Coordinates of N, CA and C in Angstrom, one line a residue:
M20 N 86.5 41.9 33.1 CA 85.4 42.9 33.2 C 85.9 44.2 33.9
N21 N 85.5 45.3 33.4 CA 85.9 46.6 34.1 C 85.0 46.9 35.3
E22 N 85.7 47.5 36.3 CA 84.9 47.8 37.5 C 84.1 49.1 37.2
I23 N 82.9 49.1 37.6 CA 82.0 50.3 37.3 C 81.7 51.0 38.6
L24 N 81.7 50.3 39.7 CA 81.3 50.9 41.0 C 82.2 50.4 42.1
K25 N 82.7 51.3 43.0 CA 83.5 50.8 44.2 C 83.0 51.6 45.4
F26 N 82.7 50.9 46.4 CA 82.5 51.4 47.8 C 83.8 51.2 48.5
D27 N 84.4 52.3 49.0 CA 85.7 52.2 49.6 C 85.6 52.7 51.1
N28 N 85.5 51.7 52.0 CA 85.4 52.1 53.5 C 84.4 53.2 53.8
V29 N 83.2 53.0 53.3 CA 82.2 54.1 53.4 C 81.5 54.0 54.8
K30 N 81.5 55.1 55.5 CA 80.7 55.3 56.7 C 79.7 56.4 56.5
Y31 N 78.5 56.2 57.1 CA 77.5 57.2 57.0 C 76.8 57.4 58.3
F32 N 76.7 58.7 58.8 CA 76.0 59.1 60.0 C 74.9 60.0 59.5
Y33 N 73.8 60.1 60.3 CA 72.9 61.2 60.0 C 72.3 61.6 61.4
Q34 N 71.8 62.8 61.4 CA 71.3 63.5 62.6 C 69.8 63.3 62.7
T35 N 69.3 63.0 63.9 CA 67.9 63.2 64.2 C 67.7 64.3 65.2
K36 N 66.5 64.6 65.6 CA 66.3 65.7 66.5 C 67.1 65.4 67.9
D37 N 67.1 64.1 68.3 CA 67.7 63.8 69.6 C 69.0 63.1 69.5
D38 N 69.4 62.6 68.4 CA 70.6 61.7 68.4 C 71.3 61.7 67.0
E39 N 72.5 61.1 67.0 CA 73.2 60.9 65.8 C 73.1 59.4 65.5
I40 N 72.7 59.0 64.3 CA 72.5 57.6 64.0 C 73.7 57.2 63.1
F41 N 74.3 56.1 63.5 CA 75.4 55.5 62.8 C 74.8 54.4 61.9
A42 N 74.7 54.7 60.6 CA 74.0 53.8 59.6 C 74.9 52.8 59.0
L43 N 76.0 53.2 58.4 CA 76.9 52.3 57.7 C 78.3 52.4 58.3
D44 N 79.0 51.3 58.4 CA 80.3 51.2 59.1 C 81.3 50.5 58.1
N45 N 82.2 51.3 57.5 CA 83.2 50.7 56.7 C 82.7 49.8 55.6
I46 N 81.8 50.2 54.8 CA 81.2 49.3 53.8 C 82.2 49.4 52.6
S47 N 82.6 48.2 52.1 CA 83.5 48.1 51.0 C 83.0 46.9 50.1
F48 N 82.8 47.2 48.8 CA 82.5 46.2 47.8 C 82.7 46.8 46.4
N49 N 82.7 46.0 45.4 CA 82.8 46.6 44.0 C 81.9 45.8 43.1
V50 N 81.5 46.5 42.0 CA 80.6 45.9 41.0 C 81.3 46.1 39.7
N51 N 81.3 45.0 38.9 CA 81.9 45.0 37.6 C 80.8 45.3 36.5
E52 N 81.2 45.7 35.3 CA 80.3 45.9 34.2 C 79.5 44.7 33.9
E53 N 78.2 44.8 33.7 CA 77.3 43.8 33.3 C 77.1 42.8 34.4
E54 N 77.5 43.1 35.6 CA 77.3 42.2 36.8 C 75.9 42.6 37.4
F55 N 75.2 41.6 37.9 CA 73.9 41.8 38.6 C 74.2 41.3 40.0
I56 N 74.1 42.3 41.0 CA 74.3 42.0 42.4 C 73.1 42.3 43.2
S57 N 72.9 41.6 44.3 CA 71.8 41.9 45.2 C 72.4 42.2 46.6
I58 N 71.7 43.1 47.3 CA 72.1 43.5 48.6 C 70.9 43.0 49.5
V59 N 71.2 42.2 50.5 CA 70.2 41.7 51.5 C 70.8 42.0 52.9
G60 N 69.8 42.1 53.8 CA 70.2 42.4 55.2 C 68.9 42.6 56.0
P61 N 69.1 42.7 57.4 CA 68.0 42.8 58.3 C 67.2 44.2 57.9
S62 N 65.9 44.2 58.3 CA 65.2 45.4 58.0 C 65.8 46.6 58.8
G63 N 65.9 47.7 58.1 CA 66.4 49.0 58.7 C 67.9 49.0 58.8
C64 N 68.6 48.1 58.1 CA 70.1 48.0 58.2 C 70.8 49.1 57.4
G65 N 70.1 49.6 56.4 CA 70.8 50.7 55.5 C 70.9 50.3 54.1
K66 N 70.1 49.3 53.6 CA 70.2 48.9 52.2 C 69.9 50.1 51.3
T67 N 68.7 50.8 51.5 CA 68.3 51.9 50.7 C 69.3 53.1 50.8
T68 N 69.9 53.2 52.0 CA 70.9 54.3 52.2 C 72.1 54.1 51.2
I69 N 72.4 52.8 51.0 CA 73.5 52.5 50.1 C 73.1 52.9 48.6
L70 N 71.9 52.6 48.2 CA 71.4 53.1 46.9 C 71.4 54.6 46.8
S71 N 71.0 55.3 47.9 CA 71.0 56.7 47.9 C 72.4 57.3 47.7
L72 N 73.4 56.7 48.3 CA 74.8 57.1 48.2 C 75.3 56.9 46.8
I73 N 74.9 55.8 46.2 CA 75.3 55.5 44.8 C 74.7 56.5 43.8
A74 N 73.4 56.9 44.1 CA 72.7 57.8 43.2 C 73.1 59.2 43.4
G75 N 73.9 59.5 44.4 CA 74.3 60.9 44.7 C 73.3 61.7 45.5
L76 N 72.3 61.0 46.0 CA 71.3 61.7 46.9 C 71.8 62.0 48.3
L77 N 72.8 61.2 48.7 CA 73.5 61.4 50.0 C 75.0 61.4 49.7
K78 N 75.8 61.9 50.6 CA 77.2 61.9 50.6 C 77.8 61.1 51.7
P79 N 78.8 60.3 51.5 CA 79.4 59.6 52.6 C 79.9 60.5 53.7
S80 N 79.8 60.0 55.0 CA 80.5 60.8 56.1 C 82.0 60.6 56.0
S81 N 82.4 59.4 55.6 CA 83.8 59.2 55.3 C 83.9 58.0 54.3
G82 N 85.1 57.9 53.6 CA 85.2 56.9 52.6 C 84.8 57.5 51.3
E83 N 84.8 56.6 50.2 CA 84.5 57.1 48.9 C 83.5 56.1 48.2
V84 N 82.6 56.7 47.4 CA 81.8 56.0 46.4 C 82.3 56.4 45.0
I85 N 82.9 55.5 44.3 CA 83.5 55.8 43.0 C 82.6 55.1 41.9
L86 N 82.1 55.9 41.0 CA 81.3 55.5 39.9 C 81.9 55.8 38.6
D87 N 82.2 54.7 37.9 CA 82.8 54.8 36.6 C 84.1 55.7 36.6
G88 N 84.9 55.4 37.7 CA 86.2 56.0 37.9 C 86.3 57.4 38.5
S89 N 85.1 57.9 39.0 CA 85.0 59.2 39.6 C 84.3 59.2 40.9
N90 N 84.8 60.0 41.9 CA 84.0 60.1 43.1 C 83.0 61.2 43.1
K91 N 82.9 61.9 41.9 CA 81.8 62.9 41.7 C 80.7 62.2 40.9
I92 N 79.6 61.9 41.6 CA 78.6 61.1 41.0 C 77.9 61.9 39.9
D93 N 77.9 61.3 38.7 CA 77.2 61.8 37.5 C 75.8 61.2 37.5
T94 N 74.8 61.9 37.9 CA 73.5 61.3 38.0 C 72.9 60.8 36.7
K95 N 73.4 61.3 35.6 CA 73.0 60.8 34.3 C 73.4 59.4 34.0
K96 N 74.4 58.9 34.8 CA 74.8 57.5 34.6 C 74.0 56.5 35.4
I97 N 73.1 57.0 36.2 CA 72.3 56.2 37.1 C 70.9 56.1 36.7
G98 N 70.3 54.9 36.6 CA 68.9 54.6 36.4 C 68.3 54.1 37.7
Y99 N 67.1 54.5 38.1 CA 66.5 54.1 39.4 C 65.2 53.5 39.1
M100 N 64.9 52.3 39.6 CA 63.6 51.6 39.5 C 63.1 51.4 40.9
F101 N 62.0 52.0 41.2 CA 61.4 52.1 42.5 C 60.4 50.9 42.8
Q102 N 60.0 50.9 44.1 CA 59.0 49.9 44.5 C 57.7 50.1 43.7
R103 N 57.3 51.3 43.5 CA 56.2 51.7 42.6 C 56.7 52.1 41.2
D104 N 55.8 51.9 40.2 CA 56.3 52.2 38.9 C 56.4 53.7 38.5
M105 N 55.7 54.5 39.3 CA 55.8 56.0 39.2 C 55.4 56.4 37.8
L106 N 54.4 55.7 37.1 CA 53.9 56.1 35.8 C 52.8 57.2 36.0
F107 N 52.8 58.2 35.1 CA 51.8 59.2 35.2 C 50.5 58.7 34.4
E108 N 49.4 58.7 35.1 CA 48.2 58.1 34.6 C 47.6 58.9 33.4
W109 N 47.9 60.2 33.4 CA 47.4 61.1 32.3 C 48.2 61.1 31.1
R110 N 49.4 60.4 31.1 CA 50.2 60.3 29.9 C 50.2 58.9 29.3
S111 N 50.3 58.8 28.0 CA 50.3 57.5 27.4 C 51.6 56.8 27.8
V112 N 51.6 55.5 27.4 CA 52.8 54.7 27.6 C 54.0 55.4 27.0
W113 N 53.8 55.8 25.7 CA 54.9 56.5 25.0 C 55.4 57.7 25.7
K114 N 54.4 58.5 26.1 CA 54.7 59.8 26.8 C 55.4 59.6 28.1
N115 N 55.1 58.5 28.8 CA 55.8 58.1 30.0 C 57.2 57.7 29.7
I116 N 57.4 56.9 28.7 CA 58.7 56.4 28.4 C 59.7 57.5 27.9
T117 N 59.1 58.5 27.3 CA 60.0 59.5 26.7 C 60.1 60.8 27.6
L118 N 59.5 60.7 28.8 CA 59.5 61.8 29.7 C 60.9 62.3 30.0
G119 N 61.8 61.4 30.3 CA 63.2 61.8 30.6 C 63.9 62.5 29.5
L120 N 63.5 62.1 28.2 CA 64.1 62.7 27.1 C 63.6 64.2 26.9
E121 N 62.3 64.3 27.3 CA 61.7 65.7 27.3 C 62.4 66.6 28.2
L122 N 62.8 66.1 29.4 CA 63.5 66.9 30.4 C 64.9 67.1 30.0
Q123 N 65.6 66.1 29.5 CA 67.0 66.2 29.2 C 67.3 67.0 27.9
K124 N 66.4 66.8 27.0 CA 66.6 67.5 25.6 C 68.0 67.1 25.0
P125 N 68.3 65.9 24.9 CA 69.6 65.5 24.3 C 69.7 66.0 22.8
K126 N 71.0 66.2 22.4 CA 71.2 66.6 21.0 C 70.8 65.6 20.0
N127 N 71.0 64.3 20.4 CA 70.6 63.2 19.5 C 69.2 62.7 19.8
L128 N 68.2 63.6 20.0 CA 66.9 63.2 20.4 C 66.3 62.2 19.4
D129 N 66.4 62.4 18.1 CA 65.8 61.5 17.2 C 66.3 60.1 17.3
E130 N 67.6 60.0 17.6 CA 68.2 58.7 17.8 C 67.7 58.0 19.0
K131 N 67.5 58.8 20.1 CA 67.0 58.3 21.4 C 65.5 57.9 21.2
L132 N 64.7 58.6 20.5 CA 63.3 58.3 20.3 C 63.2 57.0 19.5
A133 N 64.1 56.8 18.5 CA 64.1 55.6 17.7 C 64.5 54.4 18.6
F134 N 65.4 54.6 19.5 CA 65.8 53.6 20.5 C 64.6 53.2 21.4
A135 N 63.9 54.2 21.8 CA 62.7 54.0 22.7 C 61.7 53.1 21.9
E136 N 61.5 53.4 20.7 CA 60.5 52.7 19.9 C 61.0 51.2 19.7
E137 N 62.3 51.1 19.5 CA 62.9 49.7 19.3 C 62.7 48.9 20.6
L138 N 62.9 49.5 21.7 CA 62.7 48.8 23.0 C 61.2 48.3 23.2
L139 N 60.3 49.2 22.8 CA 58.9 48.9 22.9 C 58.6 47.6 22.1
K140 N 59.1 47.6 20.9 CA 58.9 46.5 20.0 C 59.5 45.2 20.5
K141 N 60.8 45.4 21.0 CA 61.6 44.2 21.4 C 60.9 43.5 22.6
Y142 N 60.3 44.3 23.5 CA 59.8 43.7 24.7 C 58.2 43.7 24.8
S143 N 57.6 43.6 23.6 CA 56.2 43.3 23.4 C 55.3 44.4 24.0
L144 N 55.6 45.6 23.9 CA 54.8 46.7 24.5 C 54.4 47.7 23.4
Y145 N 54.8 47.5 22.1 CA 54.6 48.5 21.1 C 53.1 48.7 20.8
N146 N 52.3 47.6 21.0 CA 50.8 47.7 20.7 C 50.1 48.5 21.8
F147 N 50.8 48.8 22.9 CA 50.3 49.6 24.0 C 50.8 51.0 24.0
K148 N 51.5 51.4 23.0 CA 52.2 52.6 22.9 C 51.3 53.8 23.3
N149 N 50.1 53.8 22.7 CA 49.2 55.0 22.9 C 48.2 54.7 24.0
K150 N 48.3 53.6 24.8 CA 47.4 53.4 25.9 C 47.8 54.1 27.1
K151 N 46.9 54.3 28.0 CA 47.2 54.9 29.3 C 47.7 53.7 30.3
P152 N 48.5 54.0 31.3 CA 49.0 53.0 32.2 C 47.9 52.2 32.9
R153 N 46.7 52.7 33.1 CA 45.7 52.0 33.8 C 45.2 50.8 33.0
S154 N 45.5 50.7 31.7 CA 45.1 49.6 30.9 C 46.1 48.5 30.9
L155 N 47.2 48.6 31.7 CA 48.3 47.6 31.7 C 48.2 46.8 33.0
S156 N 48.7 45.6 33.0 CA 48.8 44.8 34.2 C 50.0 45.3 35.0
G157 N 50.1 44.9 36.2 CA 51.2 45.3 37.1 C 52.5 45.0 36.5
G158 N 52.7 43.8 36.0 CA 54.0 43.4 35.4 C 54.3 44.3 34.2
M159 N 53.3 44.6 33.3 CA 53.6 45.4 32.2 C 54.0 46.8 32.6
R160 N 53.3 47.3 33.6 CA 53.7 48.7 34.1 C 55.1 48.8 34.5
Q161 N 55.6 47.7 35.2 CA 57.0 47.7 35.6 C 58.0 47.6 34.5
R162 N 57.6 46.9 33.4 CA 58.4 46.8 32.2 C 58.5 48.2 31.5
V163 N 57.3 48.9 31.5 CA 57.3 50.2 31.0 C 58.3 51.1 31.8
A164 N 58.2 51.0 33.1 CA 59.1 51.8 34.0 C 60.6 51.5 33.7
L165 N 60.9 50.2 33.5 CA 62.3 49.8 33.2 C 62.7 50.4 31.9
I166 N 61.9 50.3 30.9 CA 62.2 50.8 29.5 C 62.4 52.3 29.6
R167 N 61.5 53.0 30.4 CA 61.7 54.5 30.6 C 63.1 54.8 31.1
T168 N 63.6 54.0 32.0 CA 64.9 54.2 32.5 C 66.0 53.8 31.5
L169 N 65.8 52.7 30.7 CA 66.8 52.3 29.7 C 67.0 53.3 28.6
V170 N 65.9 54.0 28.2 CA 66.0 54.9 27.1 C 67.1 56.0 27.4
L171 N 67.3 56.3 28.6 CA 68.3 57.3 29.0 C 69.7 56.7 29.0
E172 N 69.8 55.4 28.7 CA 71.1 54.7 28.6 C 72.0 54.9 29.8
P173 N 71.6 54.6 31.0 CA 72.4 54.7 32.2 C 73.5 53.6 32.2
K174 N 74.6 53.9 32.9 CA 75.6 52.9 33.1 C 75.2 51.9 34.2
L175 N 74.4 52.3 35.2 CA 74.1 51.4 36.3 C 72.7 51.6 36.7
L176 N 72.0 50.4 36.9 CA 70.6 50.4 37.3 C 70.5 50.1 38.7
L177 N 69.7 50.9 39.5 CA 69.4 50.6 40.9 C 68.0 50.2 41.0
L178 N 67.8 49.0 41.6 CA 66.4 48.4 41.7 C 66.1 48.3 43.2
D179 N 65.2 49.2 43.6 CA 64.8 49.2 45.0 C 63.5 48.5 45.3
E180 N 63.6 47.2 45.5 CA 62.5 46.3 45.7 C 61.4 46.5 44.7
P181 N 61.7 46.4 43.4 CA 60.7 46.8 42.4 C 59.5 45.8 42.2
F182 N 59.7 44.6 42.8 CA 58.6 43.6 42.7 C 57.8 43.4 43.9
S183 N 58.0 44.2 45.0 CA 57.4 43.9 46.3 C 55.9 44.2 46.3
A184 N 55.4 45.0 45.4 CA 54.0 45.3 45.4 C 53.1 44.3 44.6
L185 N 53.8 43.3 44.0 CA 53.1 42.4 43.1 C 52.8 41.1 43.8
D186 N 51.8 40.4 43.3 CA 51.4 39.1 43.8 C 52.5 38.1 43.3
F187 N 52.6 36.9 44.0 CA 53.7 36.0 43.9 C 53.9 35.6 42.4
Q188 N 52.8 35.2 41.7 CA 53.0 34.7 40.4 C 53.5 35.8 39.4
T189 N 52.9 37.0 39.5 CA 53.4 38.1 38.7 C 54.8 38.4 39.0
R190 N 55.2 38.3 40.3 CA 56.5 38.6 40.7 C 57.5 37.7 40.0
L191 N 57.2 36.4 40.0 CA 58.1 35.4 39.4 C 58.3 35.7 37.9
T192 N 57.1 36.0 37.2 CA 57.2 36.3 35.8 C 58.0 37.6 35.5
L193 N 57.8 38.6 36.3 CA 58.5 39.9 36.1 C 59.9 39.7 36.4
C194 N 60.3 38.9 37.4 CA 61.8 38.7 37.6 C 62.4 38.2 36.3
D195 N 61.8 37.2 35.7 CA 62.3 36.7 34.4 C 62.4 37.8 33.4
D196 N 61.3 38.6 33.3 CA 61.3 39.7 32.2 C 62.4 40.7 32.5
V197 N 62.5 41.2 33.7 CA 63.5 42.2 34.0 C 64.9 41.7 33.8
Y198 N 65.1 40.4 34.3 CA 66.4 39.8 34.1 C 66.8 39.7 32.7
E199 N 65.8 39.3 31.8 CA 66.1 39.1 30.4 C 66.4 40.5 29.8
I200 N 65.7 41.5 30.1 CA 65.9 42.9 29.6 C 67.3 43.4 30.0
I201 N 67.6 43.3 31.3 CA 68.9 43.8 31.8 C 70.1 43.0 31.1
K202 N 70.0 41.7 31.0 CA 71.1 41.0 30.4 C 71.1 41.2 28.9
S203 N 70.0 41.3 28.2 CA 70.0 41.5 26.8 C 70.6 42.9 26.4
E204 N 70.3 43.9 27.3 CA 70.8 45.3 27.0 C 72.2 45.5 27.6
K205 N 72.8 44.4 28.2 CA 74.1 44.4 28.8 C 74.3 45.5 29.8
K206 N 73.3 45.6 30.7 CA 73.4 46.6 31.8 C 73.9 46.0 33.1
T207 N 74.4 46.9 33.9 CA 74.9 46.5 35.3 C 73.8 46.9 36.2
A208 N 73.5 46.0 37.2 CA 72.3 46.3 38.1 C 72.6 45.9 39.5
I209 N 72.0 46.7 40.5 CA 72.1 46.4 41.9 C 70.7 46.3 42.4
L210 N 70.3 45.2 43.0 CA 69.0 45.0 43.5 C 69.0 45.0 45.0
V211 N 68.1 45.7 45.6 CA 67.9 45.7 47.1 C 66.6 44.9 47.3
T212 N 66.6 43.9 48.1 CA 65.4 43.0 48.3 C 65.4 42.4 49.6
H213 N 64.2 42.1 50.2 CA 64.1 41.3 51.4 C 63.9 39.8 51.0
D214 N 63.7 39.5 49.8 CA 63.4 38.2 49.3 C 64.7 37.4 49.0
I215 N 65.1 36.5 49.8 CA 66.3 35.7 49.6 C 66.3 34.9 48.3
S216 N 65.2 34.3 48.0 CA 65.0 33.5 46.8 C 65.2 34.4 45.5
E217 N 64.6 35.5 45.6 CA 64.7 36.5 44.5 C 66.1 36.9 44.2
A218 N 66.8 37.2 45.3 CA 68.2 37.6 45.2 C 69.1 36.5 44.6
I219 N 68.9 35.3 45.1 CA 69.7 34.1 44.6 C 69.4 33.9 43.1
S220 N 68.1 33.9 42.7 CA 67.8 33.6 41.3 C 68.2 34.6 40.3
M221 N 68.4 35.8 40.7 CA 68.7 36.9 39.8 C 70.2 37.3 39.7
S222 N 70.9 36.9 40.7 CA 72.2 37.6 40.9 C 73.4 36.8 40.5
D223 N 74.5 37.5 40.2 CA 75.8 36.9 40.0 C 76.5 36.9 41.4
K224 N 76.1 37.8 42.2 CA 76.8 38.0 43.5 C 75.8 38.6 44.5
I225 N 75.9 38.2 45.8 CA 75.0 38.7 46.8 C 75.9 39.3 48.0
I226 N 75.6 40.5 48.4 CA 76.2 41.1 49.5 C 75.3 41.0 50.7
V227 N 75.7 40.4 51.8 CA 74.9 40.2 53.0 C 75.4 41.2 54.0
L228 N 74.5 42.0 54.5 CA 74.8 43.1 55.5 C 74.4 42.6 56.9
T229 N 75.1 43.2 57.9 CA 74.8 43.0 59.3 C 73.7 44.0 59.6
S230 N 73.2 43.9 60.9 CA 72.2 44.9 61.3 C 73.0 46.2 61.5
R231 N 72.2 47.3 61.7 CA 72.8 48.7 61.8 C 73.7 48.8 63.0
P232 N 74.9 49.5 62.9 CA 75.4 50.0 61.7 C 75.9 48.9 60.7
A233 N 75.5 49.0 59.5 CA 75.7 47.9 58.5 C 77.2 47.8 58.2
R234 N 77.6 46.5 58.2 CA 78.9 46.1 57.7 C 78.7 45.0 56.7
V235 N 79.6 44.7 55.8 CA 79.5 43.6 54.9 C 79.8 42.3 55.7
K236 N 78.8 41.5 55.9 CA 79.0 40.2 56.6 C 79.5 39.1 55.7
D237 N 79.1 39.1 54.5 CA 79.5 38.1 53.5 C 79.3 38.6 52.1
E238 N 80.1 38.0 51.2 CA 79.9 38.3 49.8 C 79.9 37.0 49.1
I239 N 78.8 36.6 48.5 CA 78.6 35.3 48.0 C 78.5 35.3 46.5
K240 N 79.4 34.6 45.8 CA 79.4 34.5 44.4 C 78.6 33.3 44.0
L241 N 77.6 33.4 43.1 CA 76.7 32.4 42.7 C 77.1 31.7 41.4
N242 N 76.8 30.5 41.3 CA 77.0 29.7 40.1 C 75.9 28.7 39.9
L243 N 74.7 29.3 39.4 CA 73.5 28.4 39.2 C 73.3 28.2 37.7
K244 N 72.8 27.0 37.4 CA 72.5 26.7 36.0 C 71.1 27.1 35.7
G245 N 70.9 27.6 34.5 CA 69.5 28.1 34.1 C 69.6 29.4 33.4
E246 N 68.9 29.6 32.4 CA 68.9 30.8 31.6 C 68.0 31.9 32.2
T247 N 67.1 31.6 33.1 CA 66.2 32.6 33.7 C 66.2 32.4 35.2
P248 N 65.8 33.4 35.9 CA 65.6 33.2 37.4 C 64.8 32.1 37.8
L249 N 63.7 31.8 37.1 CA 62.8 30.7 37.4 C 63.5 29.4 37.2
R250 N 64.3 29.3 36.2 CA 65.0 28.0 36.0 C 66.1 27.8 37.0
K251 N 66.7 28.9 37.4 CA 67.8 28.9 38.4 C 67.3 28.4 39.7
R252 N 66.0 28.6 40.0 CA 65.4 28.1 41.3 C 65.4 26.6 41.3
E253 N 65.5 25.9 40.1 CA 65.5 24.5 40.0 C 66.9 23.8 40.2
D254 N 67.9 24.7 40.2 CA 69.3 24.2 40.4 C 69.4 23.5 41.8
S255 N 70.2 22.4 41.8 CA 70.3 21.6 43.0 C 71.0 22.4 44.1
S256 N 71.8 23.4 43.8 CA 72.6 24.1 44.8 C 71.8 25.3 45.3
F257 N 70.6 25.6 44.8 CA 69.8 26.7 45.2 C 69.5 26.7 46.7
S258 N 69.0 25.5 47.1 CA 68.6 25.4 48.5 C 69.8 25.6 49.5
G259 N 71.0 25.2 49.1 CA 72.2 25.4 49.9 C 72.5 26.9 50.1
Y260 N 72.4 27.7 49.0 CA 72.6 29.1 49.0 C 71.6 29.7 49.9
F261 N 70.3 29.3 49.8 CA 69.2 29.9 50.6 C 69.5 29.6 52.1
E262 N 69.8 28.4 52.4 CA 70.1 28.0 53.8 C 71.2 28.9 54.4
K263 N 72.3 29.1 53.7 CA 73.4 29.8 54.1 C 73.0 31.3 54.4
I264 N 72.3 31.9 53.5 CA 71.9 33.3 53.7 C 70.9 33.5 54.7
W265 N 69.9 32.6 54.8 CA 68.9 32.6 55.8 C 69.5 32.5 57.2
R266 N 70.4 31.6 57.4 CA 71.1 31.5 58.7 C 71.9 32.7 59.1
E267 N 72.5 33.3 58.1 CA 73.3 34.5 58.4 C 72.4 35.7 58.8
L268 N 71.3 35.8 58.1 CA 70.3 36.9 58.5 C 69.6 36.5 59.8
T269 N 69.2 35.3 60.0 CA 68.6 34.9 61.3 C 69.5 35.1 62.5
N270 N 70.7 34.7 62.3 CA 71.7 34.9 63.4 C 71.9 36.4 63.7
E271 N 71.8 37.2 62.6 CA 72.0 38.7 62.8 C 70.8 39.2 63.6
E272 N 69.6 38.8 63.3 CA 68.4 39.3 64.0 C 68.4 38.8 65.4
T273 N 68.9 37.5 65.7 CA 68.9 37.0 67.0 C 69.9 37.8 67.9
S274 N 71.1 38.1 67.3 CA 72.1 38.8 68.1 C 71.6 40.3 68.4
E275 N 70.9 40.8 67.4 CA 70.3 42.2 67.6 C 69.3 42.3 68.7
N276 N 68.5 41.2 68.9 CA 67.5 41.2 69.9 C 68.0 40.7 71.3
S277 N 69.2 40.1 71.3 CA 69.6 39.5 72.6 C 70.2 40.6 73.5

C-alpha cells in the first residue's frame, strides 16, 4: 500500500491573549491508501487540531505534514465530514450533493454529475433526490453529507465525530453505512472520536494520544473478524482492545489531574 499521509515530528503552538499554548509535541504517524484510522485521546488534547493541520487550515509550528507526497496541502484532495451534516435546508438533496461542483466548475462536469447520480442510486437515496433535507432521517442526512464529499473525489476523508449528534441505535446503523461506503469507494479515512467502541469497530489502526501537549502514546493495529463494524463488535478480541485503550486513556486523565 502506498503512503498517502505522513506526520513527521509535528509540533504546534498557538497564542492566546495571555499565554502561548503548546498543543502538539512531536506527533509522528503515517496513513496508507485505503486505510481507515481513528484518533482517540483525552478531551482537549488536540485531536481536531490534527485534522485542521491535515486540511491545511493550520500550519505546523515545526515538522511537516505531507499529503500525497507534498508538504503543500492541496485542499482539493481533502474531504471533510463534520459533527453536523451542514446541509442547506432550502436546497434539494441533489442541489446539496452538487454544491461543490457548482463552486469548483470542473471541466468534466457532466462526468461528475453522472457519478453523483450513480452514488445516489448505489446508496439508496435516489428516490429522495428532489426532497428537502428536513424530510430525511438523521442517518440519511449524514449519508447525503458523505456523498456530497465523495462527489469531489478526494484522496483523504476527515471525519470529525460525525455520529456524535445521533441516538445510539442510529449511530450503530450509520457506522455500518459509512464504513460500507468508504470501503466500497476505496477511500482513505481518518476518524476523530471520543467513542472507543466506535474507533475499534471501524478502524484498521488506532492512534492513542496523551493529554496536551499531545504525543502519540500508542499505535494499535486491529485484526477483527466481521464485514461490518457491528459484526466486528462481536469478535472475541474486541473487549481486549477496549480494555487496553480505556486503561491508557484513564491513566492519562489520572496523571493529568494528579
